[in-house]
Coordinates of C-alpha atoms and ligand atoms in Angstrom, one line a residue:
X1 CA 67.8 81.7 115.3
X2 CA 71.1 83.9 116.6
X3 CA 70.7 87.0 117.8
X4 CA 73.0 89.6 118.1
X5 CA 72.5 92.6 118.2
X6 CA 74.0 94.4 121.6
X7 CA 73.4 98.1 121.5
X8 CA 76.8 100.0 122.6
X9 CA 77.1 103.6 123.3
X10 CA 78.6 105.2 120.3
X11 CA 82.4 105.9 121.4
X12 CA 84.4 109.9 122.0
X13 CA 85.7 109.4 119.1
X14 CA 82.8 108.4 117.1
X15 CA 80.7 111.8 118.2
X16 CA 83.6 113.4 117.3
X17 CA 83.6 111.9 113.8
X18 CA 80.3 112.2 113.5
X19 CA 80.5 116.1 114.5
X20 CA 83.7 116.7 112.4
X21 CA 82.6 114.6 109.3
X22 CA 79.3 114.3 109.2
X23 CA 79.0 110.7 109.9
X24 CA 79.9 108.0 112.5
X25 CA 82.0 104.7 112.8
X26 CA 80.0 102.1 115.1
X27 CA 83.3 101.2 116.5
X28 CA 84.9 99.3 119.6
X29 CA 87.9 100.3 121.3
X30 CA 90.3 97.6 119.6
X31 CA 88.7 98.3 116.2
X32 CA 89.6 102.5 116.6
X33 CA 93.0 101.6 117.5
X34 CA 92.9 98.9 114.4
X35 CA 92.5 102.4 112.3
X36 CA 95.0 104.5 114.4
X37 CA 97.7 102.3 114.7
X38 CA 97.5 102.5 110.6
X39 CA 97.5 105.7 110.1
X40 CA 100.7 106.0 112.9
X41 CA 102.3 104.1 110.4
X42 CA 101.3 105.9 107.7
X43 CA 102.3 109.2 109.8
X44 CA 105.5 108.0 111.1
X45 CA 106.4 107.0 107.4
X46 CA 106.8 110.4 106.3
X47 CA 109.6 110.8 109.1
X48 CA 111.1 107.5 108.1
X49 CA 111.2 103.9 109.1
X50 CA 108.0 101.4 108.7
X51 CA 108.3 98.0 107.9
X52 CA 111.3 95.5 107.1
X53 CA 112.6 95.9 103.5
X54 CA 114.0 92.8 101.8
X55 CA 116.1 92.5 98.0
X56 CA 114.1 92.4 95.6
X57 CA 110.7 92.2 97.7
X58 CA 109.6 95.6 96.4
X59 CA 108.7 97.0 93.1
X60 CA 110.2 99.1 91.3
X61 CA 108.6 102.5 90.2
X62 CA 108.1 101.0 86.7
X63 CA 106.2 98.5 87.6
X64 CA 103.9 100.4 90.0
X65 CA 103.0 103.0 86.9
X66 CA 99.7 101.4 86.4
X67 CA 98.4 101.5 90.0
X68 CA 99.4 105.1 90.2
X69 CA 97.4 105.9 86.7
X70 CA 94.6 103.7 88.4
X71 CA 94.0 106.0 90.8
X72 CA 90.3 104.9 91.8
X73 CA 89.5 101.6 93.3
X74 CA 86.5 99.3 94.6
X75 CA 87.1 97.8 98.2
X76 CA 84.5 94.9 99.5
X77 CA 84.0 93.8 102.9
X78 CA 82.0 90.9 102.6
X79 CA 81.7 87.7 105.3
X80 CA 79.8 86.2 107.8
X81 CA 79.1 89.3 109.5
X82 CA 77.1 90.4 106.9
X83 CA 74.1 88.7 108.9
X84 CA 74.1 90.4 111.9
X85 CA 75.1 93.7 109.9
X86 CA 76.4 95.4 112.6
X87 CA 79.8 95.3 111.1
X88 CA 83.1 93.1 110.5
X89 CA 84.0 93.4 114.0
X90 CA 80.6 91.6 115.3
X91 CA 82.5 88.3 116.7
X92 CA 85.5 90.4 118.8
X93 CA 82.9 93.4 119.9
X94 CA 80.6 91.7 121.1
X95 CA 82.3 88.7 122.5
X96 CA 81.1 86.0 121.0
X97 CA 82.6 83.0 121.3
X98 CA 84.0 81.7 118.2
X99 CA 82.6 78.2 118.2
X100 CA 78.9 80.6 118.7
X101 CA 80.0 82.6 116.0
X102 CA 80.9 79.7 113.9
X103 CA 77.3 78.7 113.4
X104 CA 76.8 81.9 111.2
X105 CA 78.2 79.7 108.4
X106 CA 75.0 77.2 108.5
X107 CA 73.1 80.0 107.2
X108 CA 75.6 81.9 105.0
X109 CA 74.3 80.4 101.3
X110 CA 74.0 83.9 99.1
X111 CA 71.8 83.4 96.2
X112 CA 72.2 86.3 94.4
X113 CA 76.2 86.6 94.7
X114 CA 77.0 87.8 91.2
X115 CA 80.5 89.5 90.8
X116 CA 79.4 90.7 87.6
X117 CA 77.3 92.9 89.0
X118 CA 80.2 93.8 91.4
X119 CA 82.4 94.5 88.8
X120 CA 79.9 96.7 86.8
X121 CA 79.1 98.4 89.3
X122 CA 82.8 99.5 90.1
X123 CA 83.5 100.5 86.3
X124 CA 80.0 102.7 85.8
X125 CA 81.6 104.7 88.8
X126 CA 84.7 104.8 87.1
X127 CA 87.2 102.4 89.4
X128 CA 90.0 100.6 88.1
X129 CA 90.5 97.9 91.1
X130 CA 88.7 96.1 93.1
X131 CA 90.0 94.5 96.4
X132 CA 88.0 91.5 97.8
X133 CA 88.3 90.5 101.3
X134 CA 89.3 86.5 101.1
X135 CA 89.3 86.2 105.2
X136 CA 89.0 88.7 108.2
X137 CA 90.0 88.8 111.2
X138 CA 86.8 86.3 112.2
X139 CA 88.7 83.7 110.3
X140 CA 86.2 82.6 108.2
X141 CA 88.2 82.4 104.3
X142 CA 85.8 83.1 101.0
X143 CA 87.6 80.6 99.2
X144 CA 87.7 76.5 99.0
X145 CA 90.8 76.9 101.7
X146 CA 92.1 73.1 102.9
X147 CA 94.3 75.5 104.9
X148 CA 91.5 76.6 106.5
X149 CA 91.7 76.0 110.5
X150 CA 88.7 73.6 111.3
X151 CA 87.8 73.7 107.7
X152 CA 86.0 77.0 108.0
X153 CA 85.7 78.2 104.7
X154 CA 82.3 78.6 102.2
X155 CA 83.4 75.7 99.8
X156 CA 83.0 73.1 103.0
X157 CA 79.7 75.1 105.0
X158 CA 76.1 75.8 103.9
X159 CA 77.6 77.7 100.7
X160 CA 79.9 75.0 99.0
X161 CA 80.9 77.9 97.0
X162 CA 84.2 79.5 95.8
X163 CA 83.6 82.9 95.9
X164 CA 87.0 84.2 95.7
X165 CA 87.0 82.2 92.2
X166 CA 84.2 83.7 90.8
X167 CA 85.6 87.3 92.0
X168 CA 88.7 87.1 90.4
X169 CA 87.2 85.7 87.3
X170 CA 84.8 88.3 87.1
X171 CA 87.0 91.2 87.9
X172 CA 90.1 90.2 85.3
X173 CA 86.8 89.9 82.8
X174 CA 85.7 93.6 83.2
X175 CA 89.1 94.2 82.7
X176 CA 89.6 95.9 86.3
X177 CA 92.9 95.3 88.8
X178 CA 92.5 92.2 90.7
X179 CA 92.9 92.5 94.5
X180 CA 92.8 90.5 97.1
X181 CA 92.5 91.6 100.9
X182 CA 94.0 89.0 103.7
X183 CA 94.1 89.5 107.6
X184 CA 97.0 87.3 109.2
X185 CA 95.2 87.6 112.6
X186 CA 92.4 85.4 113.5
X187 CA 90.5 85.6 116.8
X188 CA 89.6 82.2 117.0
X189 CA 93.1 81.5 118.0
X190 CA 94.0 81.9 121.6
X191 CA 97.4 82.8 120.7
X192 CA 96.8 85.7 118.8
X193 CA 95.8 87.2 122.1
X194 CA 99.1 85.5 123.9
X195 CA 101.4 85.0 121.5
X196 CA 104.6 84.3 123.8
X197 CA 102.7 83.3 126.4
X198 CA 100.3 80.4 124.3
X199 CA 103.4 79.8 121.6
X200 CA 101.6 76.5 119.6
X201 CA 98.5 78.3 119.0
X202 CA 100.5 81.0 118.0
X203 CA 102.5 79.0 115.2
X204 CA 99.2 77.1 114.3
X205 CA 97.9 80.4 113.5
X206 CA 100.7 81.5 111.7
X207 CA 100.9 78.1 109.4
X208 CA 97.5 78.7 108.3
X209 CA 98.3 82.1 107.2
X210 CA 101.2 80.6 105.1
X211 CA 98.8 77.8 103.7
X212 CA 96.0 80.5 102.8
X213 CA 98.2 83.5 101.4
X214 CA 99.9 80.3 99.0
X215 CA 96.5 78.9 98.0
X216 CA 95.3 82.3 97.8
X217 CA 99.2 83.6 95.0
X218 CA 98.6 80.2 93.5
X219 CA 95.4 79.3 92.3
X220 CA 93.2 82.6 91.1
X221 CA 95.3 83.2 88.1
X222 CA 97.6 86.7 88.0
X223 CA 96.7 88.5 90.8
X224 CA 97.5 92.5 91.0
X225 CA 97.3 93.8 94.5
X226 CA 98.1 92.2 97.9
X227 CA 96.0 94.0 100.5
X228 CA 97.3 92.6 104.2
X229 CA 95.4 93.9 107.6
X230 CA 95.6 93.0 111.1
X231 CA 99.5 92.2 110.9
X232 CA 99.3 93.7 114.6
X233 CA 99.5 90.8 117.6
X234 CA 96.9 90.5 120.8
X235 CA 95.4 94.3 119.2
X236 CA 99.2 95.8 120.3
X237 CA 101.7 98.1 118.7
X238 CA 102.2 98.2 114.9
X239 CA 102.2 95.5 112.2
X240 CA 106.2 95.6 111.7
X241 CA 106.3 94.6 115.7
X242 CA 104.5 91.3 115.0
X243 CA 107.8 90.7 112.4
X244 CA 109.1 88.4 114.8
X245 CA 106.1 85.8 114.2
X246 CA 105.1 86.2 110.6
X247 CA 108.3 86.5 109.5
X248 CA 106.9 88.8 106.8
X249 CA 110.3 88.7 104.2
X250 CA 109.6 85.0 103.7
X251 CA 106.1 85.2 103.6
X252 CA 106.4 87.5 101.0
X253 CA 109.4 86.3 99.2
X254 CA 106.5 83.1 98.7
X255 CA 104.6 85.2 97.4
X256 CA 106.6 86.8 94.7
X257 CA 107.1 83.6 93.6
X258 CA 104.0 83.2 92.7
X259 CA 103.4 86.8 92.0
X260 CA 106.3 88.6 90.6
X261 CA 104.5 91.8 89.9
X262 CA 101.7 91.6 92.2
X263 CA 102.0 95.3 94.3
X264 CA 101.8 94.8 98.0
X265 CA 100.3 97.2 101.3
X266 CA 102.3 97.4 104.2
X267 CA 100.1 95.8 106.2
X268 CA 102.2 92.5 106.8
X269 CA 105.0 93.8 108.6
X270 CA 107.2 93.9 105.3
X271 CA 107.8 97.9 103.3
X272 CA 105.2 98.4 101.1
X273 CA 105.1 99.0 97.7
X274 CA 102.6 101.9 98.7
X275 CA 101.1 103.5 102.1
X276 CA 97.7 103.2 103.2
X277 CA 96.1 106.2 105.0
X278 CA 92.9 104.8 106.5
X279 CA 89.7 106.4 107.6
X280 CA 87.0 109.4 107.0
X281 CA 89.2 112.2 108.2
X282 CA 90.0 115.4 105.5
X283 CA 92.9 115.0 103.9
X284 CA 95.4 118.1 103.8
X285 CA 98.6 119.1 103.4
X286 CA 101.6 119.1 100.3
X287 CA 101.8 116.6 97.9
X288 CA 103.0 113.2 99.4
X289 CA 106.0 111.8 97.1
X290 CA 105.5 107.9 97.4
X291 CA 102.6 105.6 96.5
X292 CA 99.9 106.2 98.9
X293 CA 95.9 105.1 99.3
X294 CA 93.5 106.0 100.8
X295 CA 90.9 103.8 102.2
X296 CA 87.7 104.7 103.5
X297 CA 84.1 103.7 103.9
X298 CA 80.9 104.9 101.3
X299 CA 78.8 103.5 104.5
X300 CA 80.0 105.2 107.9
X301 CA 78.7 102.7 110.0
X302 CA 81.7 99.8 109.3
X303 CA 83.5 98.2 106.4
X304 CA 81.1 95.2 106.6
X305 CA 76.9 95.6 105.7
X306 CA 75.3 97.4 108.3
X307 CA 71.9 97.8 108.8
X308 CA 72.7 101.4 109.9
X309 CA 72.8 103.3 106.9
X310 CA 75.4 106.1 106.9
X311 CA 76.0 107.4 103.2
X312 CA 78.9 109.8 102.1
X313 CA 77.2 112.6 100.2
X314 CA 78.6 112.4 96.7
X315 CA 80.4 115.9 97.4
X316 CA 82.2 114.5 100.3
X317 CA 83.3 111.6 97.8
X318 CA 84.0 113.7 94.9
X319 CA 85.9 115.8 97.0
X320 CA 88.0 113.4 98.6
X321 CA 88.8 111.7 95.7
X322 CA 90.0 115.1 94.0
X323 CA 92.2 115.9 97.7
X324 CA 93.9 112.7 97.5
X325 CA 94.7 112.9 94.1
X326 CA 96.4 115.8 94.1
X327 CA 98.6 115.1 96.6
X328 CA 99.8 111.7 94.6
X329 CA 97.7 109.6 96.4
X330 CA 94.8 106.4 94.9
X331 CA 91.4 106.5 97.2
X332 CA 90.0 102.5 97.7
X333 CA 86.4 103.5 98.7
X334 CA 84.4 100.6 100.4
X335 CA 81.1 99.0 99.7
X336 CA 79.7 96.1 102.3
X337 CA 77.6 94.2 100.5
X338 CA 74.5 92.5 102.6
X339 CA 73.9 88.7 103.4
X340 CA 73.4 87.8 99.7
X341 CA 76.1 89.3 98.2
X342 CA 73.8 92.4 96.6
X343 CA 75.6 95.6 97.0
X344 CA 72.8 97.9 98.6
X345 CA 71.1 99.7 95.7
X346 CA 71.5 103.2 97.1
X347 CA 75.0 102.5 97.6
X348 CA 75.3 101.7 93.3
X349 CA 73.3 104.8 92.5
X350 CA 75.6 106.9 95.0
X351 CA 78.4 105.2 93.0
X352 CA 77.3 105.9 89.7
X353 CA 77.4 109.4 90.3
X354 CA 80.8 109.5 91.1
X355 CA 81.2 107.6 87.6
X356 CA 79.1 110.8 85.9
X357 CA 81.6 113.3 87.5
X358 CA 84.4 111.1 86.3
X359 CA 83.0 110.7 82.5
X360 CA 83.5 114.4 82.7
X361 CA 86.6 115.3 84.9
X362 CA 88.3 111.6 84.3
X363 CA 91.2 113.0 82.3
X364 CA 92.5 115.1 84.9
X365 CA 92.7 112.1 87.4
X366 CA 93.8 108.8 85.7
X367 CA 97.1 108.6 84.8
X368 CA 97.9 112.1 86.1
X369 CA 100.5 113.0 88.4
X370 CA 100.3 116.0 91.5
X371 CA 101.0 119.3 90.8
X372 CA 102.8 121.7 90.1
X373 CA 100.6 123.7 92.4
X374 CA 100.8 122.9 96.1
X375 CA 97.5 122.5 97.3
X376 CA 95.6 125.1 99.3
X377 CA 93.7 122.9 101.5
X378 CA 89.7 123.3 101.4
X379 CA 90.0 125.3 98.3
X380 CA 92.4 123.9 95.1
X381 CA 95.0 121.3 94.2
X382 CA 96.6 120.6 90.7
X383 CA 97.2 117.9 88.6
X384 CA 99.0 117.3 85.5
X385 CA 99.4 115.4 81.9
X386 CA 101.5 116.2 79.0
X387 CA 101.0 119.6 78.0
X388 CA 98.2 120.1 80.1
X389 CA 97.5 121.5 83.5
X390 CA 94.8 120.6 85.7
X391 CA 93.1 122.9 88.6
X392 CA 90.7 121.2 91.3
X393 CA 88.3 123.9 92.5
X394 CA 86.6 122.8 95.6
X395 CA 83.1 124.3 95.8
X396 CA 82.9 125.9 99.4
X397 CA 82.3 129.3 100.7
X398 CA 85.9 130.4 100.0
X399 CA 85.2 130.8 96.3
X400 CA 85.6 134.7 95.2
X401 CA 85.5 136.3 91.7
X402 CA 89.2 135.4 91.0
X403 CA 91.4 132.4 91.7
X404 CA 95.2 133.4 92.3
X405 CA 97.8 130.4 91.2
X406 CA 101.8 130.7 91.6
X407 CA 103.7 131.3 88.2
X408 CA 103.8 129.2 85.5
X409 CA 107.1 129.0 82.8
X410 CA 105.1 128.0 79.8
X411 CA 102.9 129.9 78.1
X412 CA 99.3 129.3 79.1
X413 CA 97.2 128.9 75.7
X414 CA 94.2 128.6 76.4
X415 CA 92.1 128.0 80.2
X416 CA 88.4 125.5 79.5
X417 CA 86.5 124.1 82.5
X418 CA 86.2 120.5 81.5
X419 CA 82.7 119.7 80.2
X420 CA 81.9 123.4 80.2
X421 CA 83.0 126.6 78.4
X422 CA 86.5 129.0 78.2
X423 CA 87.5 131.0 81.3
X424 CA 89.1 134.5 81.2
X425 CA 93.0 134.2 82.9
X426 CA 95.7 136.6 82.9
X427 CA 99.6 135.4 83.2
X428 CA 102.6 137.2 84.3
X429 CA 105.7 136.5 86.3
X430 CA 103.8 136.9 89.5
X431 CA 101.5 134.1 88.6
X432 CA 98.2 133.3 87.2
X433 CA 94.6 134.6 87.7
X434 CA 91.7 132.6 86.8
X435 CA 88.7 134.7 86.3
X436 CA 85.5 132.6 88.0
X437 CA 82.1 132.5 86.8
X438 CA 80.1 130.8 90.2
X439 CA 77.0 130.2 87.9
X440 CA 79.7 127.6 85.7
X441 CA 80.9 125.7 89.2
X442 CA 80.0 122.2 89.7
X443 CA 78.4 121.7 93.4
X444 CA 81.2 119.4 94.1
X445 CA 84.7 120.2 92.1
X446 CA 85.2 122.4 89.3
X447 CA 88.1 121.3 86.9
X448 CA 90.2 123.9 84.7
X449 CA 92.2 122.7 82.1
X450 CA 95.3 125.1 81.3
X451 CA 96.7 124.1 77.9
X452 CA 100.6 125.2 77.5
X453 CA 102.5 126.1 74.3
Ligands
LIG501 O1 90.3 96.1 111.6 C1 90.2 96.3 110.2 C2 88.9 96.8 109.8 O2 87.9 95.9 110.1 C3 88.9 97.0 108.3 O3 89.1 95.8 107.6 C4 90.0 98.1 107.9 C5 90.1 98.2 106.4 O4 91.2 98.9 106.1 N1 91.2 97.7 108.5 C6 91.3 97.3 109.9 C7 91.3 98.6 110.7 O5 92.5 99.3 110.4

C-alpha cells in the first residue's frame, strides 16, 4: 500500500489567504507561483502585451457571444491524485519519483464514474460549461492516448476506461459547453526542468503534447473550450516565454483545424480568445472590456480531492459570481471529485444552492452585459439586458436606508427586486435613489430590476 501523506507547514501566503479569505490553499512554492505567474499575466494584459497572436487564430467577437452569455461554468480536477487527496500537485510537492508515482495507476479503477451525475449536478447549480482535466502536469492523460509517453493513460492501466469519452458525451447530452483542460508540461520529463540544457527530452515532451492536443481536437466530437495550463518551462517566467518550444501558433493553427470555433485560454503561449484571472482573492475594480474568467476552487484546499475539507460559504460564491459578472467577466468554479469519480456530496448540495439563487436572479446574469454603473466595490455593480437594468446589492454592513446610483437617460418605469416585491426610487438629473427595505435583502446579493420606457 503507498503512502503519502508528508505534513508541510502551511506557507506566508497561505495564512494570509486563510486570514484574508477565510480559507487556505495547501500549496508548495512552485504551485503559488503556478497561480501568480497567471494572474501577472492576466495583470500585465490590461497594460498590453500577453501572448503571440497569429491570422486567424482568434475568434472573433461573434463567435465568442455564447461564452460571454454563459457566464457560469463547472471546472473538474480529477486524476491520479485523487488517491492520496492531498491535491494535484502530490507527485512535484512531495517529490515523488515518477516511476513511484506511476504505480497510482494500478489502483485507479473508479466504479462509480458517472458523468451524468457530473453534468446534473453542474446544470441544477445553474452552469453552462464544464471543463474536464484530460492530463495534468503528472502526466497521467484521462483518455485512450497512444500519444501517451510510456503509455500512461486509463484506457491501458487498472481502469481500461475512456473517461474523456464518456465526459464529452455526457456533457454535449445535458446540453452544456464542452471543455477540455490540457497541461503541456509534464514532470515526468527531465527536460521540462532543463529544457536547453536536456534538449531530446525536451522535444519528446513537446511531441507528446502535439500527439495528445490532436487526439484530444479529433476524436471527442465538437469541442467548445480549449483550457491550456502549465505552458510555463522548469516552473520559470510566463507561458508566452516557453513560445520558443511549443511553438504555440502551430500548435494551435492544428487545432483550428479540427476546431474552427472551439474558444481557447491563454495558457499556451498563443493570445487568448479570453483572460483567465485565477485564485480566491476579491475581485474589484471597473468593468474589464475583453473576455475574462475567473477560476477558483469550491474546496480551498487544491483543485484536486482533498481530504481536507475547505468549503466556500455559498455567500462567498454568490458574491463572487455577482463581482465578476459585473465587471464582464465568466467565473469557472472547481469541484475535485474523489478516487471514484463521486463529486463529494456536500460539495453538490453547496452547489445546488447556488442553482436556487440563480432560478431566481438568473436573468440578470446570463446573457447580460456590465453596466452602466461602475461598480462600487464591496457594495453594488450593474448589469444589463434590453430595456432592463440590473443592480447587484451586496449584503454587508455598508447597507443604509437608501442606495444612491449615477443618472440614468431613460425613464425608469418601474424598480422590483427579482423574486420579491416593488421598491420606492426617485429619478432626476443627479441620479437615482433606491429606497431599501433590509427586511426584503437576500443574505447573499439582492437584485433590482429597473425597467426603462
Ligand atoms: O498548477 C495548476 C494548478 O494545479 C491548477 O490546475 C490551476 C487551475 O487553473 N492552474 C495551475 C496553477 O495556475
Amino acid at each position: 500500500m503507498l503512502i503519502l501523506n508528508i505534513k508541510k507547514p502551511i506557507s506566508l501566503l497561505s495564512f494570509l489567504l486563510f486570514a484574508f479569505s477565510g480559507y487556505a490553499q495547501q500549496m508548495g512554492t512552485d504551485e503559488q507561483k503556478s497561480m501568480e505567474k497567471s494572474n501577472a499575466a492576466f495583470k500585465s494584459f490590461k497594460g498590453g502585451v500577453t501572448g503571440l497572436k497569429g491570422p486567424g487564430l482568434n475568434l472573433s467577437s461573434e463567435k465568442m457571444q455564447w461564452w460571454e452569455d454563459a457566464k457560469f461554468g463547472m471546472f473538474i480536477h480529477w486524476g491520479l491524485y485523487a488517491i492520496p487527496a492531498t491535491g494535484e500537485w502530490t507527485m512535484f510537492n512531495q517529490k515523488i519519483p515518477a516511476e513511484t508515482y506511476a504505480k497510482l495507476a494500478d489502483q485507479f479503477n473508479p466504479k462509480s464514474f458517472n458523468a451524468s451525475d457530473w453534468a446534473q449536478i453542474a446544470k441544477s447549480s445553474g452552469m453552462k460549461y464544464m471543463v474536464m482535466v484530460a492530463r495534468h502536469h503528472d502526466g497521467f492523460a484521462m483518455w485512450n492516448s497512444p500519444s501517451s509517453y510510456r503509455h500512461f493513460n486509463t484506457m491501458e492501466t487498472a481502469a481500461h476506461c475512456d473517461f474523456v469519452a464518456g465526459y464529452t458525451a455526457a456533457c454535449r447530452k445535458a446540453g452544456l459547453g464542452v471543455g477540455i483542460y490540457y497541461s503541456p508540461m509534464d514532470w515526468r520529463f527531465p527536460g521540462y526542468f532543463d529544457p536547453k540544457g536536456l534538449p531530446e527530452s525536451a522535444a519528446a515532451m513537446k511531441e507528446q503534447a502535439y500527439g495528445q492536443v490532436e487526439e484530444l481536437m479529433k476524436n471527442y466530437g465538437k469541442i467548445d473550450i480549449l483550457w491550456y495550463d502549465g505552458g510555463w518551462l522548469a516552473h520559470k517566467g510566463g507561458d508566452a516565454d516557453a513560445a520558443w518550444l511549443w511553438e504555440p501558433l502551430k500548435l494551435n493553427a492544428m487545432v483550428r483545424k479540427y476546431q474552427p470555433d472551439v474558444v481557447i485560454n491563454p495558457r499556451s503561449g498563443m493570445f487568448g480568445d479570453f483572460q483567465v484571472n485565477e485564485g480566491p482573492a476579491e475581485v474589484k475594480g471597473p468593468i474589464i472590456d475583453i473576455p475574462w474568467e475567473k477560476c477558483l476552487n469550491l474546496n480551498g484546499s487544491s483543485w484536486g480531492f482533498n481530504k481536507t475539507q475547505q468549503l466556500m460559504s455559498l455567500k462567498s460564491i454568490i458574491q463572487m459570481l455577482v463581482n465578476v459578472v459585473d465587471r464582464g467577466g465568466n467565473m469557472l468554479l472547481n469541484v475535485g471529485p474523489n478516487q471514484d469519480g463521486v463529486i463529494p456530496s456536500s460539495h453538490a448540495a453547496r452547489l445546488k444552492e447556488v442553482g436556487n439563487w440563480l432560478k431566481i436572479n438568473g436573468e440578470s446574469i446570463y446573457a447580460t452585459r456590465p453596466g452602466p454603473f461602475q461598480p462600487i466595490d464591496s457594495l453594488y455593480g450593474s448589469t444589463h439586458k434590453e430595456k432592463i437594468i440590473y443592480v447587484h446589492l451586496l449584503n454587508s454592513a455598508s447597507i443604509t436606508a437608501t442606495l444612491s446610483l449615477p443618472a440614468v437617460e431613460s425613464k425608469i418605469l418601474s424598480c422590483t427586486i427579482l423574486g420579491g416585491g416593488k421598491v420606492k426610487f426617485k429619478q432626476n438629473r443627479e441620479g437615482v435613489t433606491l429606497k431599501i427595505n433590509t427586511d426584503q435583502l437576500n443574505p447573499a446579493v439582492t437584485t433590482f430590476a429597473l425597467k426603462l420606457k
